Short mmCIF file of C-alpha atoms in Angstrom, two decimals:
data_model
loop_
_atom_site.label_atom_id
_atom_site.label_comp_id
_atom_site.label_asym_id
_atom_site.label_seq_id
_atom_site.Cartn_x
_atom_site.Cartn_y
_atom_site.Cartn_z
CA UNK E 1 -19.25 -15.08 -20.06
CA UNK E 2 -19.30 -13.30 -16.85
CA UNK E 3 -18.58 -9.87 -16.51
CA UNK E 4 -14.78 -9.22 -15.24
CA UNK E 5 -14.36 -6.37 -12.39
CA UNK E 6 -12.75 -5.36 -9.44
CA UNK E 7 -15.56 -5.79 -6.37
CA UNK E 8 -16.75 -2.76 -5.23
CA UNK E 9 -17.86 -1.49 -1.66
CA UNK E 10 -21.66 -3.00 -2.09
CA UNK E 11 -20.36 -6.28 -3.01
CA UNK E 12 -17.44 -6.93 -0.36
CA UNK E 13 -19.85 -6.48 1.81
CA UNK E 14 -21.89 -9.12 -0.05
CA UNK E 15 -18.80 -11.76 0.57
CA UNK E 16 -19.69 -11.40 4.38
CA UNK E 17 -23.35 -11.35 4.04
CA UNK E 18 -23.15 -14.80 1.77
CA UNK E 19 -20.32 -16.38 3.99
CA UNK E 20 -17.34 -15.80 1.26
CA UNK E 21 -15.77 -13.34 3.70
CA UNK E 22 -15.83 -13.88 8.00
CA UNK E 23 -14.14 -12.31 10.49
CA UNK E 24 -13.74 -13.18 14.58
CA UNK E 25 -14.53 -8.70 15.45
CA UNK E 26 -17.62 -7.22 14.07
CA UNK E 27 -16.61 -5.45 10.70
CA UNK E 28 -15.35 -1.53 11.53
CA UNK E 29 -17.76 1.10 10.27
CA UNK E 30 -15.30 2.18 7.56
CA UNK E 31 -13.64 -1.32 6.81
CA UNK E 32 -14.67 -1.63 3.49
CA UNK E 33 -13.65 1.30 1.18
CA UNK E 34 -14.53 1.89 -2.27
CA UNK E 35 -12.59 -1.13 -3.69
CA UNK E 36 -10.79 -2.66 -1.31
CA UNK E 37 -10.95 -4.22 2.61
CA UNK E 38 -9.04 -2.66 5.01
CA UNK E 39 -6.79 -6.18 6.67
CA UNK E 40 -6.94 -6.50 10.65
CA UNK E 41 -4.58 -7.75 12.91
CA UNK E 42 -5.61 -10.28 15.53
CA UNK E 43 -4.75 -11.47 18.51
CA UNK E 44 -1.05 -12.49 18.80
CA UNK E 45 2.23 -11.71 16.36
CA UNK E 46 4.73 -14.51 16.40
CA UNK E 47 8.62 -13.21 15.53
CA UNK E 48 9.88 -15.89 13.38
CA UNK E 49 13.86 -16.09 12.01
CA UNK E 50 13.22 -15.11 8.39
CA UNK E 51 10.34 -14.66 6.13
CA UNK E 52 8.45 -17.43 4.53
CA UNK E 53 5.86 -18.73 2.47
CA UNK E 54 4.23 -22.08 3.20
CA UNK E 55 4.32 -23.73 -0.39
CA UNK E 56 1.80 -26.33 -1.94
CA UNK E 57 0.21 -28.97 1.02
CA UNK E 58 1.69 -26.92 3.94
CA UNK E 59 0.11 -24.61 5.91
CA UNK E 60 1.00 -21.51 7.61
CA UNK E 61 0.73 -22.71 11.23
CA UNK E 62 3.12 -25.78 10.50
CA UNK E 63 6.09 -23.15 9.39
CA UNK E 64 5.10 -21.59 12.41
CA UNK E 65 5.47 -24.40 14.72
CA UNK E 66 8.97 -24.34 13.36
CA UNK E 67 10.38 -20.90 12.64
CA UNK E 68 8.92 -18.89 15.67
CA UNK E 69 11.22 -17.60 18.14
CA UNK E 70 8.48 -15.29 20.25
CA UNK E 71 4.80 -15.17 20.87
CA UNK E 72 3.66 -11.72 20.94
CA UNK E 73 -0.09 -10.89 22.98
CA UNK E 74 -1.12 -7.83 20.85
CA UNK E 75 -4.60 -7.03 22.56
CA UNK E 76 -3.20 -4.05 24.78
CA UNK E 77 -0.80 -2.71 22.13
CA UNK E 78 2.94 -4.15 21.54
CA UNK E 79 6.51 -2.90 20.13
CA UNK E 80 7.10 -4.25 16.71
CA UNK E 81 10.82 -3.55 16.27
CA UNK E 82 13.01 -2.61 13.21
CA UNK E 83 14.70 -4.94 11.57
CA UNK E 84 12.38 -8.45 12.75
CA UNK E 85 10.15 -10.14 10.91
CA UNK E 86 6.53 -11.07 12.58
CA UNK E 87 3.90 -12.97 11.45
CA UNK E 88 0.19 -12.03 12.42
CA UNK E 89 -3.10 -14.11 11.85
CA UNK E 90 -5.57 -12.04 10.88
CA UNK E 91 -9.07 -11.21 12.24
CA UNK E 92 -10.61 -11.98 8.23
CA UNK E 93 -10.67 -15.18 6.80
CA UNK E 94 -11.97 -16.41 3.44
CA UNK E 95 -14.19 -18.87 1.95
CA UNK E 96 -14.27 -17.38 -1.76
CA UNK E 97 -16.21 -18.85 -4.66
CA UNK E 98 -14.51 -19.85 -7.87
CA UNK E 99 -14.89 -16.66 -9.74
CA UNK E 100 -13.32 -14.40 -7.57
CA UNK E 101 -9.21 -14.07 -6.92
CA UNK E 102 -7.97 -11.24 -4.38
CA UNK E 103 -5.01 -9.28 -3.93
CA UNK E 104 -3.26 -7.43 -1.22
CA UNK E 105 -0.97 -4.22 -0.57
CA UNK E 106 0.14 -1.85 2.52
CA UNK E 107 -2.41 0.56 3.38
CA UNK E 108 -1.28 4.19 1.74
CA UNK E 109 -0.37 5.14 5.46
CA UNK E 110 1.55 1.98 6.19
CA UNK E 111 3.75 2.36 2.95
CA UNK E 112 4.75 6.11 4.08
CA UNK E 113 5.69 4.72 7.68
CA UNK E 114 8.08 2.12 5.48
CA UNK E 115 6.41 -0.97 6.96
CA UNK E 116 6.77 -3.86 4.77
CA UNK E 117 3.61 -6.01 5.07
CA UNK E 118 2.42 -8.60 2.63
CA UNK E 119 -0.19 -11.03 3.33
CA UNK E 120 -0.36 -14.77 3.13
CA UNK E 121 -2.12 -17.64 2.50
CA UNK E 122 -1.84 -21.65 3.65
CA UNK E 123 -0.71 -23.15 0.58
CA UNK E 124 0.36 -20.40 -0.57
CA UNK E 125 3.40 -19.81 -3.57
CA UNK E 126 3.11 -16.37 -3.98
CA UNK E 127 2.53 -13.26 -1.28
CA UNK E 128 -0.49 -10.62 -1.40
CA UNK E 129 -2.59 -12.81 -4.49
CA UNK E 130 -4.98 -15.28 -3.34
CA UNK E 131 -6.44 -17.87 -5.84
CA UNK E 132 -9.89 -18.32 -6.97
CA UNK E 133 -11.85 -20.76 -4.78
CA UNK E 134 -9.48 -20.02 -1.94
CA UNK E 135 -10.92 -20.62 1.48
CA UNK E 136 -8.88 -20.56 4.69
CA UNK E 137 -6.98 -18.18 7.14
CA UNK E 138 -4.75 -15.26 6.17
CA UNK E 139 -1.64 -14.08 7.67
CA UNK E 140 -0.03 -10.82 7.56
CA UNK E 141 3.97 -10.86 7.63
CA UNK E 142 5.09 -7.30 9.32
CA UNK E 143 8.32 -6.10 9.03
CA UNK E 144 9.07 -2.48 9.96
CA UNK E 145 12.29 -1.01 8.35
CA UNK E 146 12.33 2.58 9.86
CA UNK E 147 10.74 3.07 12.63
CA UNK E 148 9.49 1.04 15.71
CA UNK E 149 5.55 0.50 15.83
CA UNK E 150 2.67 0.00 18.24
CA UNK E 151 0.00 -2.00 16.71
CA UNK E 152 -2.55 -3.78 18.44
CA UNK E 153 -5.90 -6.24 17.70
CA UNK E 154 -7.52 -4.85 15.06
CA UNK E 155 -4.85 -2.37 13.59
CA UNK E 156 -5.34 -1.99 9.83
CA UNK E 157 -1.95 -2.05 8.16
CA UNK E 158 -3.05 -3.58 4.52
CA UNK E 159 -5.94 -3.97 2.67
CA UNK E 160 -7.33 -6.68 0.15
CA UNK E 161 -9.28 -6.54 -3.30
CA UNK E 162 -11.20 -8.97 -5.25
CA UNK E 163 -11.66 -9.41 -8.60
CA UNK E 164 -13.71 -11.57 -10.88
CA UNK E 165 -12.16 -12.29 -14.79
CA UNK E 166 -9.44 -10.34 -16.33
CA UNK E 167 -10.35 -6.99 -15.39
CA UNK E 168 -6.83 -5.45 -16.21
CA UNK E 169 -7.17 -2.72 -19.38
CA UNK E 170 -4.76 -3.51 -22.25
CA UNK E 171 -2.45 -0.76 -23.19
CA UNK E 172 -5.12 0.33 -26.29
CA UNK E 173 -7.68 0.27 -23.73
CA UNK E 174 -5.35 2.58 -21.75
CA UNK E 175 -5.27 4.86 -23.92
CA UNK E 176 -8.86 5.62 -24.91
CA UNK E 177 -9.06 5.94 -21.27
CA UNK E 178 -6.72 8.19 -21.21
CA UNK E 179 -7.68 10.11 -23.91
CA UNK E 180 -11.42 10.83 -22.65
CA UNK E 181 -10.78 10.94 -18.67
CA UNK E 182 -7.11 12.33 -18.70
CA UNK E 183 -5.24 10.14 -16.36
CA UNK E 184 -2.13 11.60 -15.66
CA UNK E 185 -1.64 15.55 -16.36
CA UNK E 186 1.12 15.15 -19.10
CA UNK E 187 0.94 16.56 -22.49
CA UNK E 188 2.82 13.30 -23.56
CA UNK E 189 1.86 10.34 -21.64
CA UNK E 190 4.10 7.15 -21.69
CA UNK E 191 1.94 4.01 -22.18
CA UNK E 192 3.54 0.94 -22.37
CA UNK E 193 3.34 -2.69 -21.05
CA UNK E 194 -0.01 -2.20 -20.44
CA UNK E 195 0.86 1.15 -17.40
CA UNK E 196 1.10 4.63 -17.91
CA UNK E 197 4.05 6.38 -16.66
CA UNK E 198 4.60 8.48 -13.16
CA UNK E 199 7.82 10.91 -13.00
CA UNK E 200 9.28 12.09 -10.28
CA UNK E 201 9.04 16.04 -9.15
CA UNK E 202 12.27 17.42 -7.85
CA UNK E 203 11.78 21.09 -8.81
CA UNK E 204 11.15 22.15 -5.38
CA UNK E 205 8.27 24.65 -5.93
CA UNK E 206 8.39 28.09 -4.35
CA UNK E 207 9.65 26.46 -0.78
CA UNK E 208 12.18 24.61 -2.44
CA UNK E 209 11.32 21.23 -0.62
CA UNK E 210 11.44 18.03 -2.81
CA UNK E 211 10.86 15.28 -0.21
CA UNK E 212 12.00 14.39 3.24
CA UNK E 213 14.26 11.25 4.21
CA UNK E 214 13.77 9.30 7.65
CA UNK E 215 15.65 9.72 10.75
CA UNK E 216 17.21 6.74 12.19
CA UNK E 217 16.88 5.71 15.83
CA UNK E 218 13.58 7.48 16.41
CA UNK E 219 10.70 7.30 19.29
CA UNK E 220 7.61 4.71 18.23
CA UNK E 221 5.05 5.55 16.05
CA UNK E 222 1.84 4.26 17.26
CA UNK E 223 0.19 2.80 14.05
CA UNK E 224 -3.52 3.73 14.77
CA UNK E 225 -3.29 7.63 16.30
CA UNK E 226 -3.47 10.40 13.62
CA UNK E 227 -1.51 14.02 14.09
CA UNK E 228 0.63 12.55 17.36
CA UNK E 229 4.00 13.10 15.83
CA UNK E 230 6.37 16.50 15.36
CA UNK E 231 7.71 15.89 11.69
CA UNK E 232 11.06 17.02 12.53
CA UNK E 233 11.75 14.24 15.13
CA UNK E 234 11.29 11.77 12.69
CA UNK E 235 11.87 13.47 9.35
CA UNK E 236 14.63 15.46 7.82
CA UNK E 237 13.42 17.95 4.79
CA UNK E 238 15.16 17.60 1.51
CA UNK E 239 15.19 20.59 -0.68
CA UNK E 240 16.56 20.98 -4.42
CA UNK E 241 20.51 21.38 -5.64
CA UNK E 242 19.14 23.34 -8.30
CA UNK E 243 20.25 21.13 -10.53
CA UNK E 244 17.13 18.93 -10.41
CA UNK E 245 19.18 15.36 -9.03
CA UNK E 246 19.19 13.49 -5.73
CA UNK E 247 21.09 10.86 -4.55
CA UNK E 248 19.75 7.38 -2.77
CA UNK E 249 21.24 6.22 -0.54
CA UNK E 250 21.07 2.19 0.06
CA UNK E 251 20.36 2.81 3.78
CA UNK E 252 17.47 5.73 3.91
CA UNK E 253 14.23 5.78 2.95
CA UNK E 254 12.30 8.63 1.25
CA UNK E 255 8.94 10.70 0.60
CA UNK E 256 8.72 12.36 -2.77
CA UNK E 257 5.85 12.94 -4.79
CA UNK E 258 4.96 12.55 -8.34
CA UNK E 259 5.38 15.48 -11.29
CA UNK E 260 1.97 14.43 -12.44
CA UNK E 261 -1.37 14.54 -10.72
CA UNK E 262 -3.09 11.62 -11.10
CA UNK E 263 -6.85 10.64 -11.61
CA UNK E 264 -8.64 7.29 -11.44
CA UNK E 265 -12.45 7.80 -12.94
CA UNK E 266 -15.46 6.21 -10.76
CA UNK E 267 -15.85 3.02 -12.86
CA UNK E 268 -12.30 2.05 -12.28
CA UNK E 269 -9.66 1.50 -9.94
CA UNK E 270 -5.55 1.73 -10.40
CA UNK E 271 -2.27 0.29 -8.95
CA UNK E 272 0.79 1.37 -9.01
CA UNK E 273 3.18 -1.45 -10.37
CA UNK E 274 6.27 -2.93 -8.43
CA UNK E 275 9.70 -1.99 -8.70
CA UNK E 276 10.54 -2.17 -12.62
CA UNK E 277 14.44 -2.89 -13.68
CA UNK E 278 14.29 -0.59 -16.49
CA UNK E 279 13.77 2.35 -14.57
CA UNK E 280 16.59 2.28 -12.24
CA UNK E 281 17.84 0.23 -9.32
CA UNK E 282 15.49 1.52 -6.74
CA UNK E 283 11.68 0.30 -5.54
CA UNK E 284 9.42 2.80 -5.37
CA UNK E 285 5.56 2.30 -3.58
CA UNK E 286 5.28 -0.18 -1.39
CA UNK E 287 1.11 0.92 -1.16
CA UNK E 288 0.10 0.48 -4.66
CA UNK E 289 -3.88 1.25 -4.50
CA UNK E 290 -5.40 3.80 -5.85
CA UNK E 291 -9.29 3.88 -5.38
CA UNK E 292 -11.84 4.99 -7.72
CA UNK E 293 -12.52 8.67 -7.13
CA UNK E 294 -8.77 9.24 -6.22
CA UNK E 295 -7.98 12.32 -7.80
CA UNK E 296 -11.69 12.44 -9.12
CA UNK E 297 -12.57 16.70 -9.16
CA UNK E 298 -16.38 16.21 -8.32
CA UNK E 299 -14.97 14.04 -4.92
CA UNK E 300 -12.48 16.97 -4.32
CA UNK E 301 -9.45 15.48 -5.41
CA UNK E 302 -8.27 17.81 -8.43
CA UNK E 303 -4.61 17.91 -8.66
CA UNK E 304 -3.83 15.23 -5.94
CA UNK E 305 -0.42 13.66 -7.05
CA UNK E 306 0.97 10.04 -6.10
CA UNK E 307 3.14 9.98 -3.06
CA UNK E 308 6.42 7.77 -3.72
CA UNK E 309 7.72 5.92 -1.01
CA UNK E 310 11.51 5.18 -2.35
CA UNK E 311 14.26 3.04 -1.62
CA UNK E 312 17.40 2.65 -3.46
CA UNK E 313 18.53 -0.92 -3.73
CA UNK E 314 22.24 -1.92 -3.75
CA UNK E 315 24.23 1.19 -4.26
CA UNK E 316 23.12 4.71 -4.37
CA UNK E 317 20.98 6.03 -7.30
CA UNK E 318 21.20 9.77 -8.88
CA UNK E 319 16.84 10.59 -9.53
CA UNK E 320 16.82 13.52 -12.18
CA UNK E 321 13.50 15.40 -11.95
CA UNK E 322 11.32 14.40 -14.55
CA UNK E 323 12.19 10.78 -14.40
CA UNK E 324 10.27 7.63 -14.60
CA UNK E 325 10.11 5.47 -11.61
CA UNK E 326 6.69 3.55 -11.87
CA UNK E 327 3.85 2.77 -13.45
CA UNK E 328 -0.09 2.97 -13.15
CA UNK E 329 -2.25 -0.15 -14.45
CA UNK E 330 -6.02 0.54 -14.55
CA UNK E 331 -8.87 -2.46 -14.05
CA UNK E 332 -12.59 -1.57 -14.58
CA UNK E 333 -15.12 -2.14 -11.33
CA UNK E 334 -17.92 -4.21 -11.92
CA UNK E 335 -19.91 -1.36 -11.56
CA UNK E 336 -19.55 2.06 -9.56
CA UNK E 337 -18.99 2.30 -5.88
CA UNK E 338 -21.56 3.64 -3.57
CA UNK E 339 -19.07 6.02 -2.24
CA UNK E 340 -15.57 7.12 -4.04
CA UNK E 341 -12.57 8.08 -2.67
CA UNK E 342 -12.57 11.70 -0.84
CA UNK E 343 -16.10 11.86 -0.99
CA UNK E 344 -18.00 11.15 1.99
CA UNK E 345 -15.48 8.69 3.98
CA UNK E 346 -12.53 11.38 5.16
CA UNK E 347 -10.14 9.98 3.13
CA UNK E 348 -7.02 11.14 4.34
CA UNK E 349 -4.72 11.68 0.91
CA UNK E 350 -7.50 13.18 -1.38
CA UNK E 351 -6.11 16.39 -3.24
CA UNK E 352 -2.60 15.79 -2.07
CA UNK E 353 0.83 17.22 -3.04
CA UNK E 354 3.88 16.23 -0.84
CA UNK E 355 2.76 14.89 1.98
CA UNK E 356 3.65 12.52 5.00
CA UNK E 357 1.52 9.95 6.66
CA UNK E 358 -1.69 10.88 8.31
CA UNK E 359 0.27 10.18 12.12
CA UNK E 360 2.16 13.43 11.98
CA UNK E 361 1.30 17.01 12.90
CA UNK E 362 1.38 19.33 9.61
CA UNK E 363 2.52 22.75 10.73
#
């Protein structure tokens, strides 16, 4: 039986030396990170009426033909607006063997800007997993919720992993895990379903400052410029009530951070689950990867925490500190990356508390 693992850095880049990965741009010196690809944009973004997927026999480019309203040239840099839905062909393409299946999910950055993104695939029933065997073009649907982008050719707003067998570790496996590499910092650890619980922090600290919620009806945020942004014209600063609760709001979107710091070891690699019913009527991390190394103290991540990016759903929520609102699932790599997360590749969330995307200035 073959071995079952998540596909780390030396072998994505084995897809594109064997043919099972291509791409129209010469790969970007830091494309491929410890488990994952790192998705780019290509040439054009078409604004469509709604979001789709293409279903069995169809392809993308035929619900194009149909549902596009604009045609968008992206190579100088364009406005994505709030509130539309585009539709991007992407610069990768695959042509993967049998064994290995892929998944996608907004880049950690992309997630805190509250871009929904989800890729796509002709023939496709499902968004962000790819089949076995697949081989054909992918397509990235972009929606921005928040705040207005500029993203051009070759912008990185998701990223892919591939996977051969069932890698995923039962909730036993979990647990021995847990129990010799200490996953999450809790003296109690909730493992169930086959995840380990995340809770939120709303204690404030010594500042007093639990999270910050988006202003509406800000300036652009140019998707591939770091530290460009003052915090407060996009951001307002939430601090406790002192009674440890805050309320969601169906229109506003959040940044909060975990209670518990959070470690993935070397020889595997985590996600955070979607929005679960049972925890309350609110989705919480829209950028679910968490790389081998994250959190990892000999890559200089002791004590990083998961950032939560939060929306309530219908009606507004009350969040109590100390409450659940996701999970983590582990899968083992096929074998160690060459480089983890923090160490050597200026990862940009390594040993993190609260903190906001990477394209805003941190006084």
């Amino acid at each position: 039986m073959a071995k079952a693992g998540i596909l780390p850095d030396k072998d994505i880049a084995a897809l594109f030396d064997n043919g099972a990965l291509a791409s129209a741009h010469p790969l970007d010196g830091d494309q491929i990170q410890p488990a994952s690809l790192d998705l780019r944009l290509g040439t054009v973004a078409y604004r469509v009426r709604a979001s789709f997927l293409p279903g069995p026999n169809h392809r993308v480019s035929e619900k194009l033909e149909k549902l596009k309203l604009h045609e968008i040239q992206l190579g100088e840099g364009a406005v994505l607006e709030t509130g539309c839905v585009y539709i991007v062909p992407l610069l990768e393409g695959l042509d993967l063997p049998d064994g290995i299946s892929a998944s996608a999910n907004p880049k950690s950055s992309t997630g805190r800007l509250d871009i929904f993104t989800r890729v796509m695939t002709d023939n496709g029933q499902e968004f962000d997993k790819i089949p076995a065997g697949y081989s054909g073009p992918l397509y990235m649907e972009v929606s921005p919720r928040t705040f207005p982008i500029v993203v051009r050719t070759g912008s990185r707003l998701s990223q892919i992993r591939f996977r051969t067998g069932k890698a995923l570790l039962d909730e036993s496996a979990l647990a021995d895990l847990h129990a010799r590499e200490t996953l999450v910092a809790s003296d109690d650890p909730n493992i169930t379903g086959g995840g380990i619980a995340l809770s939120v922090d709303l204690s404030g600290g010594e500042n007093g400052l639990i999270g910050y919620r988006a202003k509406h009806h800000t300036a652009l945020i140019d998707v591939d410029k770091r530290d460009q942004h003052d915090i407060a014209d996009f951001w307002e600063p939430l601090t406790g009530d002192g009674a440890g609760g805050l309320i969601l709001d169906p229109d506003e979107f959040y940044i909060l951070v975990s209670q518990e710091a959070v470690h993935v070891p070397p020889h595997h690699a985590a996600e955070m689950t979607p929005f679960d019913p049972l925890v309350g009527e609110f989705r919480v991390h829209y950028a679910g990867f968490f790389d081998p190394g994250f959190g990892h103290s000999s890559a200089g991540g002791t004590g990083s925490r998961a950032v939560l990016e939060v929306r309530s759903h219908e009606v507004p929520f009350i969040l109590e500190h100390g409450q659940i609102v996701g999970r983590l699932v582990y899968e083992r790599m096929l074998s160690r990356p060459r480089a983890l997360y923090g160490a050597d590749l200026k990862s940009n969330y390594q040993g993190q508390s609260l903190k906001l995307s990477k394209h805003f200035r941190m006084r």
